Coordinates of C-alpha atoms in Angstrom, one line a residue:
X70 CA 13.4 45.1 8.1
X71 CA 16.0 47.8 7.7
X72 CA 19.5 47.7 6.4
X73 CA 22.4 47.9 8.9
X74 CA 26.1 48.4 8.6
X75 CA 26.7 44.6 8.5
X76 CA 24.4 44.2 5.6
X77 CA 27.4 45.0 3.4
X78 CA 29.3 42.5 1.3
X79 CA 32.7 43.6 2.6
X80 CA 31.8 43.7 6.3
X81 CA 29.7 40.5 6.1
X82 CA 32.5 38.6 4.4
X83 CA 35.0 39.8 7.0
X84 CA 32.8 38.6 9.8
X85 CA 32.4 35.1 8.3
X86 CA 29.1 35.1 6.5
X87 CA 30.5 33.8 3.2
X88 CA 32.6 31.2 5.0
X89 CA 29.4 30.0 6.7
X90 CA 27.6 29.7 3.4
X91 CA 30.5 27.7 2.1
X92 CA 30.6 25.5 5.2
X93 CA 26.8 24.8 5.0
X94 CA 26.4 24.4 1.2
X95 CA 29.8 24.0 -0.4
X96 CA 29.9 20.2 -0.5
X97 CA 26.4 20.1 -2.1
X98 CA 26.7 22.9 -4.7
X99 CA 30.4 23.6 -5.2
X100 CA 32.4 26.8 -5.3
X101 CA 30.4 28.2 -8.2
X102 CA 27.1 27.6 -6.4
X103 CA 28.5 29.3 -3.2
X104 CA 29.5 32.4 -5.3
X105 CA 26.0 32.6 -6.7
X106 CA 24.4 32.4 -3.3
X107 CA 26.8 35.0 -2.0
X108 CA 25.8 37.3 -4.9
X109 CA 22.2 36.8 -3.9
X110 CA 23.0 37.8 -0.3
X111 CA 24.6 41.0 -1.6
X112 CA 21.5 41.8 -3.7
X113 CA 19.2 41.3 -0.7
X114 CA 21.4 43.5 1.5
X115 CA 21.3 46.3 -1.1
X116 CA 17.5 46.0 -1.5
X117 CA 16.7 46.6 2.2
X118 CA 15.1 49.9 3.2
X119 CA 17.3 52.6 4.8
X120 CA 14.6 53.9 7.2
X121 CA 11.0 53.4 8.3
X122 CA 8.7 56.2 9.2
X123 CA 5.7 56.0 11.5
X124 CA 3.3 58.6 12.9
X125 CA 5.6 59.3 15.8
X126 CA 9.0 57.8 15.0
X127 CA 11.7 57.3 12.4
X128 CA 13.7 54.0 12.6
X129 CA 17.1 53.8 11.1
X130 CA 20.2 51.7 12.0
X131 CA 22.7 54.3 13.0
X132 CA 21.0 57.7 12.9
X133 CA 21.3 61.2 11.6
X134 CA 24.1 61.6 9.0
X135 CA 24.5 65.3 9.3
X136 CA 23.2 68.4 11.2
X137 CA 21.1 69.5 8.2
X138 CA 19.7 66.1 7.3
X139 CA 16.3 66.1 5.6
X140 CA 14.0 63.1 5.0
X141 CA 13.9 64.0 1.3
X142 CA 17.5 63.0 1.0
X143 CA 16.6 59.4 1.6
X144 CA 13.4 59.6 -0.3
X145 CA 15.2 60.8 -3.4
X146 CA 17.4 57.6 -3.5
X147 CA 15.8 55.4 -6.2
X148 CA 15.6 51.6 -5.7
X149 CA 18.0 51.2 -8.6
X150 CA 20.6 53.6 -7.0
X151 CA 20.2 51.9 -3.6
X152 CA 20.6 48.5 -5.2
X153 CA 24.0 49.3 -6.7
X154 CA 25.5 50.0 -3.2
X155 CA 26.7 46.5 -2.3
X156 CA 29.2 48.0 0.2
X157 CA 29.6 51.2 2.0
X158 CA 33.2 50.7 2.9
X159 CA 35.4 53.5 1.5
X160 CA 32.9 55.1 -0.9
X161 CA 34.3 57.0 -3.9
X162 CA 35.0 60.7 -3.3
X163 CA 32.3 61.8 -5.8
X164 CA 29.6 59.2 -4.6
X165 CA 27.5 61.3 -2.4
X166 CA 24.7 58.8 -2.2
X167 CA 27.0 56.0 -0.9
X168 CA 28.5 58.5 1.6
X169 CA 25.0 59.3 2.8
X170 CA 24.1 55.6 3.2
X171 CA 27.3 55.0 5.1
X172 CA 26.6 57.8 7.5
X173 CA 23.0 56.6 8.1
X174 CA 24.4 53.2 9.0
X175 CA 27.5 54.1 11.1
X176 CA 26.5 57.3 13.1
X177 CA 25.9 57.3 16.8
X178 CA 24.1 59.7 19.3
X179 CA 26.3 61.6 21.7
X180 CA 25.4 63.5 24.9
X181 CA 27.3 66.6 23.8
X182 CA 25.7 69.2 21.5
X183 CA 26.4 69.5 17.8
X184 CA 27.8 67.1 15.1
X185 CA 31.3 65.8 14.8
X186 CA 33.1 63.0 13.0
X187 CA 32.7 59.6 14.6
X188 CA 36.4 59.0 15.2
X189 CA 35.7 55.9 17.4
X190 CA 34.4 54.1 14.4
X191 CA 36.4 55.7 11.6
X192 CA 33.3 56.7 9.7
X193 CA 29.8 58.2 10.3
X194 CA 29.0 61.1 12.6
X195 CA 28.3 61.7 16.3
X196 CA 25.1 63.8 16.8
X197 CA 24.0 65.5 20.0
X198 CA 20.5 66.0 21.6
X199 CA 20.1 69.4 20.1
X200 CA 20.5 68.0 16.6
X201 CA 18.0 65.2 17.3
X202 CA 15.5 67.7 18.8
X203 CA 15.7 70.0 15.7
X204 CA 15.2 67.1 13.4
X205 CA 12.3 65.5 15.3
X206 CA 10.5 68.9 15.7
X207 CA 10.8 69.7 12.1
X208 CA 9.2 66.4 11.1
X209 CA 6.6 66.3 13.9
X210 CA 8.1 63.1 15.5
X211 CA 8.8 62.1 19.0
X212 CA 11.4 59.3 18.7
X213 CA 14.5 58.6 16.6
X214 CA 14.8 54.8 17.1
X215 CA 18.1 53.1 16.2
X216 CA 20.4 50.2 17.1
X217 CA 24.0 49.8 16.0
X218 CA 25.6 49.4 19.5
X219 CA 25.0 47.2 22.5
X220 CA 23.9 49.0 25.7
X221 CA 23.9 47.6 29.2
X222 CA 20.1 47.5 29.8
X223 CA 19.2 46.6 26.2
X224 CA 17.9 50.1 25.5
X225 CA 19.0 53.6 26.3
X226 CA 17.4 57.0 25.9
X227 CA 19.1 60.2 25.0
X228 CA 16.4 62.6 26.1
X229 CA 16.2 65.8 24.0
X230 CA 13.5 67.8 25.8
X231 CA 11.2 67.7 28.8
X232 CA 8.3 66.2 26.9
X233 CA 10.0 62.8 26.2
X234 CA 11.4 63.6 22.7
X235 CA 14.4 61.1 22.5
X236 CA 16.9 59.2 20.5
X237 CA 16.4 55.6 21.6
X238 CA 19.0 52.9 21.2
X239 CA 17.5 49.4 21.1
X240 CA 19.8 46.4 20.9
X241 CA 18.1 43.0 20.8
X242 CA 21.1 40.7 21.1
X243 CA 21.8 39.9 24.8
X244 CA 25.3 39.0 26.0
X245 CA 26.8 40.3 22.8
X246 CA 28.8 38.9 21.1
X247 CA 28.1 35.2 21.1
X248 CA 27.3 35.0 24.8
X249 CA 30.5 36.6 25.9
X250 CA 29.2 40.0 26.9
X251 CA 27.1 41.2 29.8
X252 CA 24.4 43.4 28.2
X253 CA 20.7 42.8 28.2
X254 CA 18.7 42.6 25.0
X255 CA 15.5 44.5 24.6
X256 CA 12.4 45.0 22.4
X257 CA 10.7 48.4 22.2
X258 CA 6.9 48.5 21.7
X259 CA 5.4 51.6 20.2
X260 CA 1.7 52.1 20.7
X261 CA 0.0 55.4 19.8
X262 CA 3.2 57.3 20.5
X263 CA 3.8 55.7 23.9
X264 CA 6.9 53.5 24.2
X265 CA 7.4 50.5 26.5
X266 CA 10.4 48.2 26.7
X267 CA 10.9 44.5 27.5
X268 CA 14.5 43.6 28.5
X269 CA 15.9 40.1 28.8
X270 CA 19.1 38.1 29.3
X271 CA 20.7 35.5 27.1
X272 CA 18.9 32.2 27.5
X273 CA 15.7 33.7 28.9
X274 CA 12.6 31.8 27.7
X275 CA 9.6 33.7 26.4
X276 CA 6.2 33.7 28.0
X277 CA 3.0 34.1 26.0
X278 CA 3.6 37.9 25.8
X279 CA 7.1 37.4 24.4
X280 CA 8.8 38.5 27.7
X281 CA 11.7 36.6 29.2
X282 CA 10.7 33.8 31.5
X283 CA 13.9 32.6 33.1
X284 CA 17.1 30.6 32.6
X285 CA 18.2 27.1 33.4
X286 CA 20.6 26.5 36.2
X287 CA 23.5 25.9 33.8
X288 CA 22.8 29.2 32.0
X289 CA 22.6 31.1 35.4
X290 CA 26.0 29.6 36.3
X291 CA 27.5 30.7 33.1
X292 CA 26.4 34.3 33.7
X293 CA 27.6 34.0 37.3
X294 CA 31.1 33.0 36.1
X295 CA 31.1 36.1 33.9
X296 CA 30.0 38.3 36.7
X297 CA 32.8 37.0 38.9
X298 CA 35.3 37.7 36.1
X299 CA 34.2 41.3 35.9
X300 CA 34.6 41.9 39.7
X301 CA 38.0 40.1 39.8
X302 CA 39.3 42.1 36.8
X303 CA 38.2 45.4 38.4
X304 CA 40.1 44.5 41.6
X305 CA 43.1 42.8 40.0
X306 CA 45.8 45.1 41.6
X307 CA 44.5 44.5 45.2
X308 CA 44.0 40.8 44.6
X309 CA 47.5 40.4 43.1
X310 CA 49.0 42.2 46.2
X311 CA 47.1 39.9 48.6
X312 CA 47.9 36.7 46.6
X313 CA 51.6 37.7 46.5
X314 CA 51.6 38.1 50.2
X315 CA 49.9 34.7 50.7
X316 CA 52.4 33.1 48.3
X317 CA 55.3 34.5 50.2
X318 CA 54.0 33.2 53.4
X319 CA 53.5 29.7 51.9
X320 CA 57.0 29.8 50.4
X321 CA 58.6 30.9 53.7
X322 CA 56.8 28.1 55.6
X323 CA 58.0 25.6 53.0
X324 CA 61.6 26.8 53.2
X325 CA 61.5 26.7 57.0
X326 CA 60.0 23.2 56.9
X327 CA 62.7 22.0 54.6
X328 CA 65.5 23.7 56.6
X329 CA 64.1 22.2 59.9
X330 CA 63.8 18.8 58.3
X331 CA 67.4 18.9 57.0
X332 CA 68.9 20.2 60.2
X333 CA 66.8 18.3 62.8
X334 CA 66.1 15.1 61.0
X335 CA 67.1 11.8 62.7
X336 CA 70.4 10.2 61.7
X337 CA 68.5 7.4 59.9
X338 CA 67.6 10.0 57.2
X339 CA 63.9 9.1 57.2
X340 CA 62.6 12.6 57.8
X341 CA 65.0 14.0 55.2
X342 CA 63.7 11.5 52.8
X343 CA 60.1 12.5 53.5
X344 CA 60.9 16.2 53.1
X345 CA 62.7 15.7 49.8
X346 CA 59.8 13.6 48.5
X347 CA 57.3 16.3 49.4
X348 CA 59.3 18.9 47.5
X349 CA 59.6 16.9 44.4
X350 CA 56.3 15.1 44.2
X351 CA 54.3 16.2 41.1
X352 CA 51.1 16.0 43.1
X353 CA 52.5 18.4 45.7
X354 CA 53.6 21.2 43.5
X355 CA 53.0 22.6 40.0
X356 CA 55.6 22.3 37.3
X357 CA 56.3 26.0 36.8
X358 CA 56.9 28.9 39.2
X359 CA 55.9 27.2 42.4
X360 CA 56.4 30.4 44.4
X361 CA 53.4 31.8 42.6
X362 CA 51.1 29.1 44.0
X363 CA 48.8 29.3 47.0
X364 CA 46.4 26.9 48.7
X365 CA 42.7 27.0 48.2
X366 CA 42.3 28.2 51.8
X367 CA 44.8 31.1 51.1
X368 CA 43.0 31.9 47.9
X369 CA 39.6 32.0 49.6
X370 CA 41.0 34.2 52.4
X371 CA 42.4 36.7 49.9
X372 CA 39.3 36.8 47.8
X373 CA 37.2 37.4 50.9
X374 CA 39.5 40.1 52.2
X375 CA 39.6 42.1 49.0
X376 CA 36.1 41.5 47.7
X377 CA 33.9 41.4 50.8
X378 CA 32.7 44.9 50.3
X379 CA 31.4 44.2 46.8
X380 CA 30.5 40.5 47.3
X381 CA 29.7 40.1 51.0
X382 CA 28.9 36.6 52.2
X383 CA 30.3 34.6 49.3
X384 CA 31.5 31.1 50.2
X385 CA 34.8 31.4 48.2
X386 CA 36.2 28.1 49.4
X387 CA 32.9 26.4 48.4
X388 CA 33.1 27.8 44.8
X389 CA 36.9 27.5 44.4
X390 CA 36.6 24.3 42.4
X391 CA 34.5 26.0 39.8
X392 CA 36.5 29.2 39.1
X393 CA 40.0 28.2 40.4
X394 CA 40.2 24.4 40.4
X395 CA 43.1 22.5 41.8
X396 CA 44.8 21.5 45.0
X397 CA 47.2 24.5 44.5
X398 CA 46.3 27.7 42.6
X399 CA 48.8 29.5 40.4
X400 CA 47.5 33.0 41.2
X401 CA 49.1 34.7 38.2
X402 CA 47.4 32.3 35.8
X403 CA 44.1 32.7 37.6
X404 CA 44.2 36.5 37.4
X405 CA 45.3 36.5 33.8
X406 CA 42.5 34.1 32.9
X407 CA 39.7 36.0 34.7
X408 CA 40.9 39.4 33.3
X409 CA 40.9 38.0 29.8
X410 CA 37.4 36.6 30.2
X411 CA 36.0 39.9 31.5
X412 CA 35.1 43.0 29.5
X413 CA 36.8 45.2 32.1
X414 CA 39.5 47.5 30.7
X415 CA 38.4 46.9 27.1
X416 CA 37.8 50.6 26.7
X417 CA 41.3 50.9 25.4
X418 CA 40.3 48.9 22.3
X419 CA 37.3 51.0 21.4
X420 CA 39.5 53.6 19.7
X421 CA 40.5 51.1 17.1
X422 CA 38.8 51.8 13.9
X423 CA 36.7 49.2 12.1
X424 CA 39.3 48.8 9.3
X425 CA 42.0 47.9 11.8
X426 CA 39.7 45.7 13.7
X427 CA 38.7 43.8 10.6
X428 CA 42.4 43.5 9.6
X429 CA 43.1 41.9 13.0
X430 CA 40.2 39.5 12.6
X431 CA 41.2 38.5 9.1
X432 CA 44.8 37.8 10.1
X433 CA 44.4 36.8 13.8
X434 CA 46.1 33.4 13.4
X435 CA 49.1 34.9 11.6
X436 CA 49.5 37.6 14.2
X437 CA 49.1 35.1 16.9
X438 CA 52.0 33.1 15.5
X439 CA 54.1 36.3 15.1
X440 CA 53.7 37.2 18.8
X441 CA 54.5 33.8 20.0
X442 CA 57.5 33.5 17.7
X443 CA 58.9 36.9 18.8
X444 CA 58.3 36.5 22.5
X445 CA 61.0 33.8 22.8
X446 CA 61.9 34.6 26.4
X447 CA 58.3 34.7 27.6
X448 CA 58.6 38.3 28.7
X449 CA 55.1 39.1 27.4
X450 CA 56.1 42.2 25.3
X451 CA 57.4 42.9 21.8
X452 CA 58.8 46.2 20.6
X453 CA 58.2 47.8 17.2
X454 CA 61.3 46.5 15.5
X455 CA 60.8 43.0 16.7
X456 CA 57.2 43.1 15.5
X457 CA 58.0 44.4 12.1
X458 CA 61.0 42.1 11.6
X459 CA 58.9 39.1 12.8
X460 CA 56.1 39.9 10.2
X461 CA 58.7 40.0 7.5
X462 CA 60.2 36.7 8.6
X463 CA 56.8 35.1 8.9
X464 CA 55.9 36.2 5.3
X465 CA 59.2 34.6 4.1
X466 CA 58.5 31.4 6.1
X467 CA 54.8 31.2 5.3
X468 CA 54.1 32.5 1.8
X469 CA 50.5 31.1 2.0
X470 CA 49.7 32.7 5.4
X471 CA 47.8 35.6 3.8
X472 CA 49.5 38.3 5.9
X473 CA 48.1 41.4 4.3
X474 CA 48.5 44.2 6.9
X475 CA 50.9 47.2 7.3
X476 CA 53.0 46.2 10.3
X477 CA 53.7 49.8 11.5
X478 CA 50.0 50.8 11.5
X479 CA 48.9 47.6 13.2
X480 CA 51.6 47.9 15.9
X481 CA 50.3 51.4 16.7
X482 CA 46.7 50.1 16.9
X483 CA 47.5 47.3 19.3
X484 CA 49.9 49.4 21.4
X485 CA 47.0 50.9 23.3
X486 CA 49.0 52.7 26.0
X487 CA 51.5 54.1 23.5
X488 CA 54.5 52.6 25.5
X489 CA 56.4 51.5 22.4
X490 CA 55.9 47.8 23.2
X491 CA 53.0 45.4 22.8
X492 CA 52.3 43.6 26.1
X493 CA 50.5 40.3 26.1
X494 CA 47.5 42.0 27.8
X495 CA 47.2 44.5 25.0
X496 CA 47.5 41.8 22.4
X497 CA 44.7 39.8 24.1
X498 CA 42.5 42.9 24.3
X499 CA 43.0 43.4 20.5
X500 CA 41.9 39.8 20.0
X501 CA 38.8 40.2 22.1
X502 CA 37.9 43.5 20.3
X503 CA 38.1 41.7 17.0
X504 CA 35.8 38.8 18.0
X505 CA 38.5 36.2 17.3
X506 CA 37.4 32.5 17.0
X507 CA 36.6 31.1 20.4
X508 CA 39.1 28.2 20.1
X509 CA 42.0 30.6 19.5
X510 CA 41.0 32.7 22.6
X511 CA 40.8 29.6 24.8
X512 CA 44.1 28.3 23.5
X513 CA 45.8 31.7 24.3
X514 CA 44.5 31.4 27.9
X515 CA 45.7 27.8 28.4
X516 CA 49.1 28.3 26.7
X517 CA 50.8 29.3 29.9
X518 CA 54.4 29.0 28.6
X519 CA 53.6 31.2 25.6
X520 CA 54.9 28.5 23.2
X521 CA 52.0 28.8 20.7
X522 CA 51.0 25.2 21.3
X523 CA 49.3 23.2 24.2
X524 CA 51.5 20.6 25.8
X525 CA 50.2 17.6 27.9
X526 CA 50.3 19.4 31.2
X527 CA 48.5 22.5 29.9
X528 CA 45.9 20.2 28.3
X529 CA 45.2 18.4 31.6
X530 CA 44.6 21.7 33.3
X531 CA 42.5 22.9 30.4
X532 CA 40.2 19.9 30.5
X533 CA 39.6 20.4 34.2
X534 CA 38.9 24.1 33.8
X535 CA 36.5 23.6 30.9
X536 CA 34.7 20.7 32.8
X537 CA 34.1 23.1 35.7
X538 CA 31.8 25.1 33.4
X539 CA 29.6 22.1 32.5
X540 CA 27.0 20.1 34.1
X541 CA 28.2 16.8 35.6
X542 CA 26.7 14.7 32.8
X543 CA 28.5 16.7 30.1
X544 CA 32.0 16.6 31.5
X545 CA 34.9 14.6 30.1
X546 CA 36.6 12.0 32.3
X547 CA 39.3 13.7 34.4
X548 CA 41.6 11.0 35.4
X549 CA 45.2 11.6 34.2
X550 CA 45.2 8.4 32.1
X551 CA 42.0 9.3 30.4
X552 CA 43.0 12.8 29.6
X553 CA 46.4 11.6 28.3
X554 CA 44.7 9.1 26.1
X555 CA 42.5 11.9 24.6
X556 CA 45.6 14.1 24.2
X557 CA 47.4 11.3 22.2
X558 CA 44.3 10.8 20.0
X559 CA 44.2 14.6 19.2
X560 CA 48.0 14.8 18.6
X561 CA 47.9 13.8 14.9
X562 CA 51.5 14.4 14.2
X563 CA 52.8 12.8 17.4
X564 CA 54.7 16.0 18.3
X565 CA 53.7 15.9 22.0
X566 CA 51.9 19.3 21.5
X567 CA 48.6 20.4 20.1
X568 CA 48.8 23.2 17.4
X569 CA 45.9 25.5 16.5
X570 CA 44.2 23.1 14.1
X571 CA 44.4 20.2 16.5
X572 CA 43.1 22.3 19.4
X573 CA 40.2 23.6 17.3
X574 CA 39.2 20.0 16.5
X575 CA 39.2 19.3 20.3
X576 CA 37.1 22.3 21.1
X577 CA 34.6 21.6 18.3
X578 CA 34.1 18.0 19.2
X579 CA 34.0 18.1 23.0
X580 CA 33.1 21.7 24.0
X581 CA 31.1 23.1 21.1
X582 CA 28.8 25.3 23.3
X583 CA 30.7 26.0 26.5
X584 CA 31.7 29.6 27.2
X585 CA 34.3 30.6 29.8

């Protein structure tokens, strides 16, 4: 059992480990007891080995810390010296041992030759196949086995010569993180110098050999929804163009029908009354931006037209109720939702260093409030001055909000395209890169008017959307009266809107496991 970069008191605390200890044991043992347990965790982290050596392989979390790395450098670290390193974050300038441990934990293989700083992570190194080959040859080994990053198939080989000498990445957590990703997990078996791999998906059972044995129908559906989101996000531009065309046609037909009814209606006014009723009936049209709505038939036609090459033969109309429920579909909301649920286009967020990512995660609710507060006109973008002024005002209004970041630096990190403004899509990608709490991510997706709260209409749509991801026996009642009664129960302050805390209570109670 080796030490990894998350076996670090700073990183583990940022990612919620200490909070989980407090949640599990705080009531029973109090704050002092929680602090004692957290200290024990730190001691265990610092006691873990940095590497394991077999006859044919070396196993370490990240990999080679330098081009001239020697095994003796790790062997010379005494247990006492290793034990003192509770965190590898920002080691002191003269602490070479901590710097070495940090690089062993945070480095990554790279297809290009040589060694270079790992700018993607902000620490560690990138090492090429030539460096791996030299190290393995010198030590009579065949494999450098490491983890540290998810890979699509669960394992990935960086081959270094024609005889199978390789750096092997093995990542055992499928659908990382927390069921939201699309990667396989894998286990590597090493027998007499020969390697075999077992890959699996999240939810796979294990047969007697420990190999995946299949998923339930609900688990398969969950992965199917994610796969749809990936394809839809990758084809967003073409879909948006086709949806817009469909929406224009629908709007033109409705305008013509209204005009015809008004001009040609009988003198009794009955037809005019019918036409007006159809226009204003809540059941006939959404509350906002009706011209962005299309019928399920139009939606299915557009999906088939754009995606038939990639997904031939899909019965889009048949599955519409699962991924775009409703008698009318607001296509902009649909595309925003699917793109936010997918991992497509998240490459922009990978350049964000871990320090900034951790800052975002620590402060996500405060930043969320800043963005919603600034974007008063619902434009979906905030410039640098607005962002910085808003943080200053938020600090003044909320002295207990624990806003601890440098606004200028954070703005540059979130502004992925360097446009000088932060768009809502960039903001959402930053949230996803930081592994924000699930209830906050869902709330962002359902908050269609960018108010920072969920109103009654948004709540109705949200319940139906979440129910579509569940088996029939697990769904909440969907009648308007029943949903409204639940909304009133959750709305503790009778404000007519659910804030972050009220929405979190709803998600935890009724949808603790569902993943969009």
